[in-house]
Short mmCIF file of C-alpha atoms and ligand atoms in Angstrom, two decimals:
data_model
loop_
_atom_site.label_atom_id
_atom_site.label_comp_id
_atom_site.label_asym_id
_atom_site.label_seq_id
_atom_site.Cartn_x
_atom_site.Cartn_y
_atom_site.Cartn_z
CA MET A 367 -15.82 -17.68 37.91
CA THR A 368 -16.59 -21.22 36.81
CA LYS A 369 -15.58 -22.40 33.36
CA SER A 370 -19.15 -22.26 31.99
CA GLY A 371 -19.76 -18.98 33.72
CA LYS A 372 -16.70 -17.57 32.13
CA LEU A 373 -17.91 -18.78 28.66
CA LEU A 374 -21.34 -17.23 29.21
CA ALA A 375 -19.85 -13.91 30.16
CA ARG A 376 -17.73 -13.98 27.01
CA ALA A 377 -20.74 -14.85 24.83
CA ARG A 378 -22.54 -11.83 26.37
CA LEU A 379 -19.61 -9.53 25.76
CA MET A 380 -19.61 -10.78 22.12
CA GLU A 381 -23.41 -10.21 21.94
CA GLN A 382 -23.08 -6.61 23.18
CA ASN A 383 -20.45 -6.04 20.42
CA GLU A 384 -21.78 -8.13 17.57
CA SER A 385 -22.05 -5.04 15.36
CA LEU A 386 -18.23 -4.91 15.25
CA PHE A 387 -18.12 -8.18 13.33
CA ARG A 388 -18.81 -9.06 9.77
CA CYS A 389 -18.59 -12.48 8.06
CA PRO A 390 -15.10 -13.06 6.62
CA ILE A 391 -16.63 -15.21 3.85
CA CYS A 392 -19.64 -13.26 2.57
CA HIS A 393 -19.21 -9.89 4.51
CA GLY A 394 -22.71 -10.38 5.85
CA GLU A 395 -23.88 -9.15 9.27
CA ILE A 396 -23.16 -11.28 12.24
CA LYS A 397 -25.28 -12.21 15.19
CA VAL A 398 -24.44 -14.23 18.27
CA ASP A 399 -26.56 -17.38 18.11
CA GLU A 400 -27.65 -19.03 21.40
CA GLY A 401 -24.52 -17.79 23.14
CA LYS A 402 -22.59 -20.48 21.29
CA SER A 403 -21.54 -19.24 17.98
CA LEU A 404 -21.38 -16.31 15.55
CA LEU A 405 -23.79 -16.65 12.61
CA CYS A 406 -23.95 -14.53 9.56
CA THR A 407 -27.10 -13.70 7.56
CA ASN A 408 -25.95 -16.41 5.00
CA ALA A 409 -25.62 -19.03 7.64
CA HIS A 410 -21.84 -19.15 7.92
CA ARG A 411 -21.20 -20.20 11.42
CA PHE A 412 -18.16 -19.75 13.68
CA ASP A 413 -18.28 -21.47 17.03
CA LEU A 414 -17.16 -20.05 20.37
CA ALA A 415 -14.46 -22.41 21.61
CA LYS A 416 -14.72 -23.56 25.12
CA GLN A 417 -11.69 -21.48 26.10
CA GLY A 418 -13.62 -18.32 25.00
CA TYR A 419 -12.22 -17.42 21.55
CA VAL A 420 -13.73 -17.70 18.09
CA ASN A 421 -11.88 -19.13 15.16
CA MET A 422 -12.77 -17.09 12.06
CA LEU A 423 -10.23 -18.38 9.66
CA THR A 424 -11.64 -19.33 6.27
CA ALA A 425 -8.78 -21.61 5.55
CA PRO A 426 -6.39 -23.51 7.78
CA SER A 427 -3.02 -21.81 8.40
CA LYS A 428 0.39 -22.85 9.41
CA THR A 429 2.49 -20.31 11.29
CA LYS A 430 6.00 -20.35 12.63
CA TYR A 431 4.90 -19.32 16.04
CA ASP A 432 4.69 -22.04 18.66
CA LYS A 433 3.55 -22.27 22.21
CA ARG A 434 7.12 -21.84 23.50
CA MET A 435 7.43 -18.51 21.75
CA PHE A 436 4.11 -17.23 23.19
CA ASP A 437 5.16 -18.42 26.61
CA GLY A 438 8.33 -16.38 26.17
CA ARG A 439 6.41 -13.30 25.16
CA LYS A 440 4.13 -13.59 28.08
CA MET A 441 7.00 -14.00 30.46
CA MET A 442 8.76 -10.99 29.01
CA ASN A 443 5.67 -8.99 29.55
CA GLU A 444 5.61 -10.10 33.15
CA ALA A 445 9.19 -9.12 33.45
CA GLU A 446 8.10 -5.64 32.34
CA PHE A 447 10.33 -5.88 29.28
CA PHE A 448 7.81 -3.91 27.20
CA GLU A 449 6.65 -1.73 30.12
CA PRO A 450 8.02 1.74 29.05
CA MET A 451 6.89 1.20 25.46
CA LEU A 452 3.37 0.09 26.45
CA SER A 453 3.17 2.88 28.90
CA ARG A 454 3.90 5.40 26.04
CA VAL A 455 1.37 3.76 23.83
CA SER A 456 -1.29 3.82 26.51
CA GLU A 457 -0.65 7.61 26.97
CA MET A 458 -1.06 8.15 23.27
CA ILE A 459 -4.43 6.41 23.24
CA CYS A 460 -5.53 8.39 26.28
CA GLN A 461 -4.60 11.63 24.61
CA TRP A 462 -6.59 10.67 21.58
CA GLN A 463 -9.61 9.79 23.70
CA GLU A 464 -9.44 13.14 25.54
CA ALA A 465 -9.56 15.02 22.27
CA ALA A 466 -12.23 12.83 20.74
CA SER A 467 -14.24 12.25 23.93
CA LYS A 468 -15.96 9.01 22.80
CA PRO A 469 -18.23 7.22 25.22
CA LYS A 470 -16.80 3.97 23.98
CA VAL A 471 -13.28 3.22 22.70
CA THR A 472 -12.71 0.12 20.56
CA LEU A 473 -9.11 -1.11 20.24
CA LEU A 474 -8.05 -3.66 17.66
CA ASP A 475 -4.73 -5.44 18.18
CA ALA A 476 -3.84 -6.83 14.82
CA GLY A 477 -1.41 -9.65 15.49
CA CYS A 478 -2.12 -9.89 19.22
CA GLY A 479 -0.08 -13.09 19.78
CA GLU A 480 -0.71 -14.38 23.33
CA GLY A 481 -2.66 -11.16 24.14
CA SER A 482 -0.58 -9.60 26.90
CA HIS A 483 0.03 -6.22 25.10
CA LEU A 484 -3.69 -5.70 24.41
CA ALA A 485 -4.80 -6.92 27.83
CA SER A 486 -2.37 -4.52 29.44
CA LEU A 487 -3.30 -1.55 27.19
CA GLN A 488 -7.02 -2.09 27.63
CA GLU A 489 -6.64 -2.11 31.38
CA ARG A 490 -4.37 0.94 31.54
CA VAL A 491 -6.55 2.98 29.22
CA GLY A 492 -9.78 1.87 30.89
CA ARG A 493 -8.46 3.09 34.24
CA GLN A 494 -7.59 6.53 32.88
CA VAL A 495 -10.34 7.55 30.55
CA GLN A 496 -14.05 8.36 31.03
CA ALA A 497 -15.21 5.75 28.47
CA ASP A 498 -15.80 2.09 28.11
CA VAL A 499 -12.75 0.47 26.54
CA LEU A 500 -12.98 -2.81 24.66
CA GLY A 501 -10.08 -4.55 23.15
CA VAL A 502 -10.45 -7.08 20.27
CA GLY A 503 -7.32 -9.14 19.54
CA ILE A 504 -6.72 -11.18 16.38
CA ASP A 505 -3.96 -13.41 15.36
CA ILE A 506 -3.58 -16.06 12.77
CA SER A 507 -2.08 -18.41 15.36
CA LYS A 508 -4.69 -20.31 17.24
CA GLU A 509 -2.00 -21.18 19.82
CA GLY A 510 -1.57 -17.49 20.75
CA VAL A 511 -5.26 -16.63 20.76
CA LEU A 512 -6.05 -19.59 22.93
CA MET A 513 -3.57 -18.37 25.47
CA ALA A 514 -4.99 -14.85 25.27
CA ALA A 515 -8.51 -16.13 25.89
CA LYS A 516 -7.36 -18.20 28.80
CA ASN A 517 -5.54 -15.34 30.49
CA ASP A 518 -8.05 -12.47 29.98
CA ASP A 519 -11.84 -12.11 30.44
CA ALA A 520 -12.17 -8.43 29.52
CA ASN A 521 -11.53 -8.51 25.80
CA LEU A 522 -12.58 -10.47 22.76
CA TRP A 523 -10.15 -12.86 20.98
CA CYS A 524 -10.35 -14.21 17.45
CA VAL A 525 -8.17 -16.43 15.28
CA ALA A 526 -8.34 -14.53 11.99
CA ASP A 527 -6.40 -13.63 8.93
CA LEU A 528 -5.13 -10.01 8.78
CA ALA A 529 -6.00 -9.94 5.09
CA LYS A 530 -9.64 -10.95 5.75
CA CYS A 531 -10.52 -9.40 9.00
CA PRO A 532 -13.90 -10.48 10.26
CA PHE A 533 -14.97 -6.89 11.24
CA ALA A 534 -17.27 -4.20 9.93
CA ASP A 535 -15.98 -1.05 8.23
CA GLY A 536 -14.99 1.65 10.72
CA ALA A 537 -15.41 -0.73 13.60
CA PHE A 538 -12.29 0.50 15.51
CA ASN A 539 -11.18 3.81 16.98
CA VAL A 540 -7.61 2.61 17.59
CA ILE A 541 -5.73 -0.01 15.57
CA LEU A 542 -2.60 -1.41 17.18
CA SER A 543 0.16 -3.10 15.25
CA ILE A 544 2.91 -3.90 17.72
CA LEU A 545 6.02 -5.62 16.41
CA SER A 546 3.77 -7.35 13.84
CA PRO A 547 3.15 -7.09 10.10
CA SER A 548 0.58 -4.53 8.84
CA ASN A 549 -2.15 -4.79 6.24
CA TYR A 550 -2.73 -1.08 5.46
CA ALA A 551 -5.77 -1.66 3.11
CA GLU A 552 -7.57 -3.57 5.89
CA PHE A 553 -6.43 -0.98 8.54
CA GLU A 554 -7.94 1.79 6.30
CA ARG A 555 -11.21 -0.13 6.10
CA LEU A 556 -11.48 -0.99 9.74
CA LEU A 557 -10.50 2.37 11.26
CA SER A 558 -13.16 4.93 12.09
CA ASP A 559 -12.64 8.26 10.17
CA ASP A 560 -11.42 10.00 13.34
CA GLY A 561 -9.44 7.07 14.70
CA ILE A 562 -5.76 6.45 14.90
CA LEU A 563 -3.37 3.63 13.83
CA ILE A 564 -0.44 3.01 16.21
CA LYS A 565 2.37 0.95 14.91
CA VAL A 566 5.34 -0.06 17.06
CA ILE A 567 8.48 -1.19 15.23
CA PRO A 568 12.01 -1.98 16.32
CA ASP A 569 14.60 0.74 15.95
CA LYS A 570 18.25 0.06 15.20
CA ASP A 571 19.46 -0.77 18.68
CA TYR A 572 16.64 -3.25 19.57
CA LEU A 573 18.21 -6.45 21.06
CA THR A 574 21.59 -5.27 19.87
CA GLU A 575 23.32 -7.66 22.28
CA LEU A 576 21.64 -10.64 20.59
CA ARG A 577 21.95 -9.23 17.16
CA SER A 578 25.74 -9.13 17.53
CA VAL A 579 25.74 -12.87 18.31
CA PHE A 580 23.17 -14.10 15.69
CA TYR A 581 24.28 -11.78 12.93
CA ALA A 582 27.94 -11.56 13.69
CA GLU A 583 29.06 -12.25 10.19
CA SER A 584 26.08 -10.83 8.19
CA ASP A 585 25.01 -7.51 6.95
CA ARG A 586 21.80 -7.90 8.82
CA ARG A 587 23.72 -6.94 11.89
CA GLU A 588 22.74 -3.35 11.04
CA TYR A 589 19.03 -2.88 11.19
CA SER A 590 17.12 -0.05 9.65
CA ASN A 591 13.35 0.64 9.86
CA GLU A 592 13.39 3.37 7.18
CA GLN A 593 11.43 1.29 4.69
CA THR A 594 8.75 0.45 7.19
CA ILE A 595 8.26 4.11 8.08
CA GLU A 596 8.09 5.06 4.44
CA LEU A 597 5.44 2.51 3.80
CA PHE A 598 3.48 3.77 6.79
CA ASP A 599 3.80 7.32 5.64
CA HIS A 600 2.64 6.31 2.11
CA SER A 601 -0.52 4.58 3.42
CA PHE A 602 -1.51 6.81 6.39
CA GLU A 603 -1.00 10.36 7.39
CA LEU A 604 1.93 10.21 9.80
CA LEU A 605 1.04 12.36 12.80
CA LYS A 606 3.79 11.39 15.21
CA GLN A 607 7.04 9.45 15.24
CA GLU A 608 8.64 8.82 18.62
CA ARG A 609 11.51 6.72 19.68
CA VAL A 610 11.47 4.93 23.02
CA SER A 611 14.78 3.40 24.17
CA TYR A 612 15.71 1.78 27.46
CA SER A 613 17.57 -1.21 28.80
CA VAL A 614 16.26 -4.01 30.83
CA ARG A 615 18.02 -6.29 33.27
CA LEU A 616 17.18 -9.95 32.66
CA ASN A 617 17.94 -13.02 34.72
CA PRO A 618 19.23 -16.15 32.87
CA VAL A 619 15.74 -17.72 32.62
CA GLN A 620 14.28 -14.59 31.15
CA LEU A 621 17.17 -14.24 28.71
CA GLU A 622 16.56 -17.88 27.56
CA TYR A 623 12.89 -17.13 26.91
CA LEU A 624 13.84 -13.89 25.03
CA VAL A 625 16.29 -15.72 22.80
CA HIS A 626 13.61 -18.27 21.93
CA MET A 627 10.92 -15.76 21.22
CA THR A 628 12.91 -13.54 18.95
CA PRO A 629 12.78 -14.13 15.21
CA LEU A 630 16.55 -13.34 15.30
CA SER A 631 17.14 -16.90 16.52
CA TRP A 632 14.94 -18.67 13.94
CA GLY A 633 17.55 -18.79 11.25
CA ALA A 634 20.43 -19.22 13.68
CA ALA A 635 23.07 -21.82 13.03
CA GLU A 636 23.30 -24.69 15.50
CA GLY A 637 25.14 -23.60 18.56
CA GLN A 638 24.47 -19.94 18.18
CA THR A 639 21.54 -20.03 20.56
CA GLU A 640 23.62 -21.67 23.17
CA GLN A 641 26.47 -19.26 22.48
CA ALA A 642 24.07 -16.36 23.09
CA LEU A 643 23.00 -17.83 26.34
CA ASP A 644 26.51 -18.62 27.44
CA LEU A 645 27.68 -15.13 27.13
CA GLY A 646 25.84 -14.27 30.31
CA ILE A 647 24.24 -11.14 28.97
CA SER A 648 22.36 -9.50 31.78
CA GLU A 649 21.12 -6.24 30.11
CA ILE A 650 19.24 -6.07 26.92
CA THR A 651 18.53 -2.89 24.84
CA CYS A 652 14.90 -2.13 23.91
CA ASP A 653 14.66 0.37 21.15
CA PHE A 654 11.37 1.05 19.55
CA THR A 655 9.84 3.65 17.24
CA ILE A 656 6.13 4.32 17.77
CA LEU A 657 4.33 5.69 14.68
CA VAL A 658 0.89 7.37 14.98
CA GLY A 659 -1.21 7.99 11.91
CA ARG A 660 -4.69 8.76 10.77
CA LYS A 661 -6.48 8.09 7.48
CA LYS A 662 -5.42 10.40 4.67
CA ASN A 663 -7.76 13.19 3.66
CA LYS A 664 -9.94 12.94 6.71
ZN1 LIG B 1289 -21.27 -15.31 5.68
#
């Protein structure tokens, strides 16, 4: 597809789904205007960028994520680093769809980064269920969303603030929060009454090989997700809690990307990153807990 053809297709997809949106400034309804921008009833306008995403931030933001980190995450996805975890999440969405039998499933990835988790899940679920499956990815990092839009044509991508999501109440059947912070008040508002929230968090052995280098002398060496689970359980009705652990073989290039994409390395002292790479680690432990919840009292 040519660049302008791609953009037109994206505008059409947005038009077909304009009812999902609401203005992040005035909460008014949104329509696609001339295939070029999203326009609310009070004339707040958000242009479709030529790469095919919409920036709906109401104030500029600075994030710690840079392009190198997102390149790293994309590469780790290609190395199937997240594969067993994503496969399990996909099964959970399919199970939900089988029970709910919706003609259309809307997925929100809240904190989509460079988009590869959502693109992969939308594709898997779409293959397995008798329903249209649309993914919408948001992230506060323009860098990430731009990569997502460049790499994927099937879903919608927005730069947006998790605290001011530019979407209508109950717009989504499934909300995904994968290794990313949550805003439970917004999740509650955005999730349909029969929908599910799926949150993936690290469990205690996640990246244990790196943790022992970066946190060798610190009490952060031991990681616990108990507080995160408690908060989830406090905000949503916890339906399922499942641990997924496995190890992945990495070549040195992949290991280098992993080291740079992990927040573990952000506060690292000089030399620690190199030290981690010099150790010649070839297997890395992935250890996640998947939490599934629904709205309380529904
Ligand atoms: Zn508005």
